[in-house]
Short mmCIF file of C-alpha atoms in Angstrom, two decimals:
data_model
loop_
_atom_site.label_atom_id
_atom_site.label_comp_id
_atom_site.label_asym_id
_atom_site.label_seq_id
_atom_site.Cartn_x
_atom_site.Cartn_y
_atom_site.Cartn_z
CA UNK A 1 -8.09 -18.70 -12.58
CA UNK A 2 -7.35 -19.23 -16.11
CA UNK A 3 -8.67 -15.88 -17.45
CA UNK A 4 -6.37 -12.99 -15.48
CA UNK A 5 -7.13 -10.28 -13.59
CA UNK A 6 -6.79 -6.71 -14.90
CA UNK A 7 -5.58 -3.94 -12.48
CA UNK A 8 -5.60 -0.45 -13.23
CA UNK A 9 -3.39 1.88 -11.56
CA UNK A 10 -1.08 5.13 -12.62
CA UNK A 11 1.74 3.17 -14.20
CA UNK A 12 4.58 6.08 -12.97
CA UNK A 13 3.93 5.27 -9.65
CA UNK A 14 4.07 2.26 -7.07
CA UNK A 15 1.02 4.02 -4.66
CA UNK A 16 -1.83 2.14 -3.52
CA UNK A 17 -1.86 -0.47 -6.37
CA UNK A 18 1.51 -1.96 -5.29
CA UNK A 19 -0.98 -3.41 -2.42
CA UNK A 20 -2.71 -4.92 -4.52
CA UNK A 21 0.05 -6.63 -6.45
CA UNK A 22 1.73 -7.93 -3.94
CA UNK A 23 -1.40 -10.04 -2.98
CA UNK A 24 -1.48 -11.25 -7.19
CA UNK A 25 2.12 -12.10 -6.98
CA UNK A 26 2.00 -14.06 -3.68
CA UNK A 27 -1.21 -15.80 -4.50
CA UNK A 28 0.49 -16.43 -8.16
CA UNK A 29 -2.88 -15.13 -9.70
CA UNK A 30 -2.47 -14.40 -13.50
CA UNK A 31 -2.87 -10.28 -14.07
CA UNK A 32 -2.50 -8.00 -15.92
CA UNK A 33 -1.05 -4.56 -15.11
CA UNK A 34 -3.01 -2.25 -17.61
CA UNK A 35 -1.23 0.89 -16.86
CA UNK A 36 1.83 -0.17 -18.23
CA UNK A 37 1.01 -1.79 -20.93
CA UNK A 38 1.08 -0.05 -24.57
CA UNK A 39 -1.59 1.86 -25.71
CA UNK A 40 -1.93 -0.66 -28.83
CA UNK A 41 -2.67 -3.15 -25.89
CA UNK A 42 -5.68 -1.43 -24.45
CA UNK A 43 -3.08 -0.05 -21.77
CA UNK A 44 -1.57 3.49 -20.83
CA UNK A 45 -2.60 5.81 -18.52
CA UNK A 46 -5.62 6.77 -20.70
CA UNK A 47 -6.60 3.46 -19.77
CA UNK A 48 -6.46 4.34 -15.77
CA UNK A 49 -7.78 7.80 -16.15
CA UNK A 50 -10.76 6.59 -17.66
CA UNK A 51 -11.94 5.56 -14.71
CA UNK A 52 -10.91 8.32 -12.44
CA UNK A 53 -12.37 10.75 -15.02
CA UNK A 54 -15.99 8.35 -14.43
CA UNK A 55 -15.67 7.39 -18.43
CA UNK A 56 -15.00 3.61 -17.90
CA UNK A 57 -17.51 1.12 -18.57
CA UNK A 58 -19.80 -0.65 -15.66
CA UNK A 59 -20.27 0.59 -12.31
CA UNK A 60 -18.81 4.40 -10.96
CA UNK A 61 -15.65 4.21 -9.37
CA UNK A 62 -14.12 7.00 -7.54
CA UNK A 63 -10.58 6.59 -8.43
CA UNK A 64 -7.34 4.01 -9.28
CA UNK A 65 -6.38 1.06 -7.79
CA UNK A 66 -9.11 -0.90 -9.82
CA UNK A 67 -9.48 -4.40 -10.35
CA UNK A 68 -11.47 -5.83 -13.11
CA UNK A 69 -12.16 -9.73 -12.14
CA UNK A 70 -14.66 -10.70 -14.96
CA UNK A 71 -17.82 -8.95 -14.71
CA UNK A 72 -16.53 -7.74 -11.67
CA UNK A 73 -15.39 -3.88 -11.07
CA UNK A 74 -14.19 -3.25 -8.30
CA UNK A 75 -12.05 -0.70 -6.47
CA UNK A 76 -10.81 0.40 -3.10
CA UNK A 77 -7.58 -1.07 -2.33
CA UNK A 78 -8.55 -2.87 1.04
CA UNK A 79 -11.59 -4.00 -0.51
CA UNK A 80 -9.76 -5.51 -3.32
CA UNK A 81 -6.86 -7.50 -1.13
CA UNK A 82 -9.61 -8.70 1.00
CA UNK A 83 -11.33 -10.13 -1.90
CA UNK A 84 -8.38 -11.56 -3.52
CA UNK A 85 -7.50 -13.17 -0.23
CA UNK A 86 -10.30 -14.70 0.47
CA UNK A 87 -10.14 -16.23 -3.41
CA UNK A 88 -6.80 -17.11 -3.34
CA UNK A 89 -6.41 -18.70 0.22
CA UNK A 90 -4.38 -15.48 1.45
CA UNK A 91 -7.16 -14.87 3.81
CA UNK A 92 -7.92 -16.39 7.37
CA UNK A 93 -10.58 -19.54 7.20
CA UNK A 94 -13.21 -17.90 9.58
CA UNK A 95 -15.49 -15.09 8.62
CA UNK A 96 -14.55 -13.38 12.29
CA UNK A 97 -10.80 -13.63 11.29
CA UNK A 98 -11.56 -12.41 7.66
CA UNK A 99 -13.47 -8.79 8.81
CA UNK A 100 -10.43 -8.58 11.44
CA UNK A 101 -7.79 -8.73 8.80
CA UNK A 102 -9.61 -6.16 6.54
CA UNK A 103 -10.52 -3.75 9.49
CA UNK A 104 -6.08 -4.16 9.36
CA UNK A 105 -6.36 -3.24 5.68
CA UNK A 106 -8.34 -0.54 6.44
CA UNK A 107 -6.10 0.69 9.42
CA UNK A 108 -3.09 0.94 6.82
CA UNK A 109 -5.34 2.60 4.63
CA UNK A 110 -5.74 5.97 7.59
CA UNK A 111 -1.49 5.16 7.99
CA UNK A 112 -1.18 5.87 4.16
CA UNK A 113 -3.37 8.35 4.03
CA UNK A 114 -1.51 10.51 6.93
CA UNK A 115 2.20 9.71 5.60
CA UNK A 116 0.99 11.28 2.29
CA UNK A 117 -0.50 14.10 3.94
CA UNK A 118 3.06 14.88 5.30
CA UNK A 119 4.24 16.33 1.85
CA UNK A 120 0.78 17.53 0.87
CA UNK A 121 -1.06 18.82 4.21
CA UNK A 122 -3.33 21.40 2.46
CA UNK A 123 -4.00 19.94 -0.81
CA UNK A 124 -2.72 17.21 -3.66
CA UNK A 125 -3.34 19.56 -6.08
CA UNK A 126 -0.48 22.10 -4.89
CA UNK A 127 3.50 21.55 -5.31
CA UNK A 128 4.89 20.68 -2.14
CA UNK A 129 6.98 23.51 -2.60
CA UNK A 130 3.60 25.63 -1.72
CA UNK A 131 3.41 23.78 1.52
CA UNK A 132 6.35 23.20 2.96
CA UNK A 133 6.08 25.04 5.92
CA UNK A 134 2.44 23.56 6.61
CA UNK A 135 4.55 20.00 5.65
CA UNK A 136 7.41 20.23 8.09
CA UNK A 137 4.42 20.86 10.60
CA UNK A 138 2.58 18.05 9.62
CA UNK A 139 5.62 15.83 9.21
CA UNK A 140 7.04 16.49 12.87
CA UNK A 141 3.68 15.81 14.23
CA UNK A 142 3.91 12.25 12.02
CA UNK A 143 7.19 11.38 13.05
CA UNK A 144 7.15 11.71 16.32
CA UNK A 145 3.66 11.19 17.70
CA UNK A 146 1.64 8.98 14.63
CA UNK A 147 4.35 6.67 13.23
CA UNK A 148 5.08 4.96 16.75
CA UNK A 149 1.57 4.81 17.54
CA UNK A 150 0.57 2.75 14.54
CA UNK A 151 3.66 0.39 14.69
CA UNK A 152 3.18 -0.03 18.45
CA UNK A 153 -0.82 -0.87 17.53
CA UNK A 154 0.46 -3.57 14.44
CA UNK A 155 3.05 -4.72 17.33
CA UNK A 156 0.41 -5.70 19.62
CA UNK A 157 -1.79 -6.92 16.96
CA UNK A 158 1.50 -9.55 15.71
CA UNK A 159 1.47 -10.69 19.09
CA UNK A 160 -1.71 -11.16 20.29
CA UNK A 161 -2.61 -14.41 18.23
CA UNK A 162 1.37 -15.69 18.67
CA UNK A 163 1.53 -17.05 15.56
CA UNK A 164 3.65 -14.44 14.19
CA UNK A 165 1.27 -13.15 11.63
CA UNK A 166 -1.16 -10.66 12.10
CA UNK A 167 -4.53 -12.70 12.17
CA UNK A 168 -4.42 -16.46 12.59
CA UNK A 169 -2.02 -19.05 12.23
CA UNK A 170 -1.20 -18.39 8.08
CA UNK A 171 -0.06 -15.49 5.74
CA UNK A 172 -2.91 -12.98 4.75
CA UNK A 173 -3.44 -9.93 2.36
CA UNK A 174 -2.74 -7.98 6.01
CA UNK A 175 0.25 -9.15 6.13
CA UNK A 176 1.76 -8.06 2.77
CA UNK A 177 -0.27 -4.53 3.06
CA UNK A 178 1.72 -4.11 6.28
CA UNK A 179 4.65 -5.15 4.61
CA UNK A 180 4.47 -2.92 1.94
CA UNK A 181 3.65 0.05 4.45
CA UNK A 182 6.60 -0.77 5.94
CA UNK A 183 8.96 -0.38 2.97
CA UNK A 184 7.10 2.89 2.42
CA UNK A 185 8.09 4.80 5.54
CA UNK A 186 11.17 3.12 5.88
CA UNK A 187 11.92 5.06 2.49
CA UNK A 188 10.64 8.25 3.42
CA UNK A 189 11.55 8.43 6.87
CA UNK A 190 14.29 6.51 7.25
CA UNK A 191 15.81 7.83 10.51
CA UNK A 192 12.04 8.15 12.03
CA UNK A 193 11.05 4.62 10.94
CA UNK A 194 14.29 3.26 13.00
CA UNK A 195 13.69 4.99 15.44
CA UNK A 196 9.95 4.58 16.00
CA UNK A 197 10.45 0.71 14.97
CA UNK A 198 13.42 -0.07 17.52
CA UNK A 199 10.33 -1.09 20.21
CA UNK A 200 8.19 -2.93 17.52
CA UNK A 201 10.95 -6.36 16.65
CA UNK A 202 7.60 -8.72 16.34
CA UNK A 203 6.57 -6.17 13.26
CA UNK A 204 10.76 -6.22 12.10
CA UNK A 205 10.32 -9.95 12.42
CA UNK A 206 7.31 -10.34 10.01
CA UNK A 207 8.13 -7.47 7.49
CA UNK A 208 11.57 -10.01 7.30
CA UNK A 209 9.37 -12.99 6.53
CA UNK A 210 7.13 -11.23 3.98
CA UNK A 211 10.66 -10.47 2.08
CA UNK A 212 11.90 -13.92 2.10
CA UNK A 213 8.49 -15.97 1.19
CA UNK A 214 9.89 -17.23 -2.91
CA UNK A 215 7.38 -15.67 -4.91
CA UNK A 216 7.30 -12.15 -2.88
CA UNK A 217 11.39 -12.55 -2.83
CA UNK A 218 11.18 -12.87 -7.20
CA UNK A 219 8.92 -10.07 -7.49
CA UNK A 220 10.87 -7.75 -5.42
CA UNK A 221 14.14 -9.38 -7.95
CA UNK A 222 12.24 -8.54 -10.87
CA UNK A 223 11.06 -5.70 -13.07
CA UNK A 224 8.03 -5.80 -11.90
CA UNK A 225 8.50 -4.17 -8.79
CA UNK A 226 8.47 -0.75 -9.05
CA UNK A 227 10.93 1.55 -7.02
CA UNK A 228 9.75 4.07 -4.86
CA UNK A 229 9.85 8.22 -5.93
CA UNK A 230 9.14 11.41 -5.37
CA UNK A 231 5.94 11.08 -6.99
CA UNK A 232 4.25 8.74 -4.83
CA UNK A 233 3.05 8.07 -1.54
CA UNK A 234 5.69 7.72 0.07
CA UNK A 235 8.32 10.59 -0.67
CA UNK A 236 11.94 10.52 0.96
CA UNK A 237 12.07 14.54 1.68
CA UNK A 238 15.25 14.59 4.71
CA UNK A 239 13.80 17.86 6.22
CA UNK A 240 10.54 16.32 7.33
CA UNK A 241 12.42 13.65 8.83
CA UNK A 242 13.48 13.29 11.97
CA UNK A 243 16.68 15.45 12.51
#
C-alpha cells in the first residue's frame, strides 16, 4: 500500500498491539505506530486514549489495539491480523482455511486473556499487590492445569496439516500470534513454560522458525520491538511460577 497504516496502542507497553505488529513487519506493510510518536505528530497516548475514552472520530471502539486502514476503523486484535493477512498474503488461500486460522487468533485471544488474569484475578483496576493471594491461586491453577492444555491443543493443531505451520502449507497471522504468545509466557513463566512445553517440540519447532524468517529476525534486532515488563500482559512475577 503506498499510504500506511496507523495503529494505535498504549506506547509503554508491548500488550495486544505487538500482535498486530508483528503481522505489519512480516508482511513489510508501511505503518505507523501512533502511540509513540510525539504529540506534535498527532501521536502520544492522548492519541490512544481517545479512543478508549469513545472521543475518536468514526465508528465506537471499545478499546486499543486499533488500526486505522483508510476509511477503515477497526479494532479487535484477531480481527485486525486476520484482515491484514488476508491483504497481505499472510493468510491461507481458502475461505475454510482463513475462518480456521482466525478461530486460532481467537483461541490465543482466551490464552491471553487467562495469563493476564494470573496477576489481576479480581480486577485490572487493583495493584496486584491487593490480589496476590487470589493471584498465586489463579496462577497455580494456570501453570499447572491451563498452560499445558493450550500448548498441547496448538501441538495438535501444528501437526494435523504436516506442513509445520498451523493452517495450510504457508506462514499466517496464526502463526506469528502464536509466536508472540509464546515469548509471552516464556517470560512470565519461565520454569512453567519449560516445563509444560517439553511435550509440545512441533510448537518449539515453529516458534524457532517464526524467529528466524529475515524481516521478523530485524524487527526483533531493532528498536522497534519492545521488551516485555511488569506493566503488560505478560508479567515475570517468580512466586506465581512454578516452584
Amino acid at each position: 500500500m503506498s499510504a500506511p497504516y496507523d495503529l494505535y496502542y498504549w506506547p509503554n507497553i508491548a500488550g495486544r498491539g505487538e500482535f498486530v505488529r508483528l503481522v505489519l513487519e512480516e508482511a513489510a506493510a508501511p505503518y505507523r505506530d501512533v502511540g509513540r510518536l510525539p504529540v506534535e505528530q498527532g501521536g502520544g497516548i492522548e492519541a490512544v486514549a481517545a479512543f478508549w475514552a469513545g472521543k475518536s472520530e468514526g465508528p465506537p471502539v471499545f478499546a486499543p489495539p486499533v488500526l486505522v486502514a483508510g476509511e477503515l476503523v477497526l479494532s479487535q486484535t484477531a480481527a485486525i491480523c486476520h484482515f491484514l493477512g488476508c491483504r497481505h498474503e499472510l493468510a491461507p488461500r481458502d475461505e475454510g482455511a482463513q475462518a480456521r486460522a482466525l478461530a486460532l487468533q481467537l483461541t490465543l485471544a482466551d490464552l491471553v486473556v487467562e495469563a493476564h488474569d494470573t496477576h489481576h484475578p479480581i480486577s485490572a483496576w487493583l495493584y496486584y499487590e491487593d490480589q496476590l493471594e487470589e493471584s498465586k491461586q489463579r496462577a497455580s491453577h494456570f501453570v499447572s492445569e491451563r498452560l499445558p492444555r493450550f500448548l498441547q491443543y496448538f501441538e495438535r493443531v501444528v501437526l494435523h496439516d504436516g506442513g509445520g505451520v498451523l493452517v495450510g502449507e504457508r506462514l499466517s497471522h496464526a502463526d506469528l500470534g502464536l509466536f508472540q504468545a509464546l515469548e509471552g509466557l516464556a517470560y512470565a513463566f519461565p520454569r512453567g513454560f519449560a516445563r509444560a512445553s517439553e511435550a509440545t517440540p512441533g510448537v518449539l519447532a515453529l516458534r524457532e522458525r517464526v524467529r528466524a524468517r529475515p524481516r521478523i529476525a530485524a524487527y526483533l534486532a531493532s528498536e522497534r520491538r519492545m521488551p516485555f515488563n511488569q506493566e503488560g500482559i505478560f508479567r515475570r512475577y517468580p512466586e506465581l511460577d512454578l516452584a
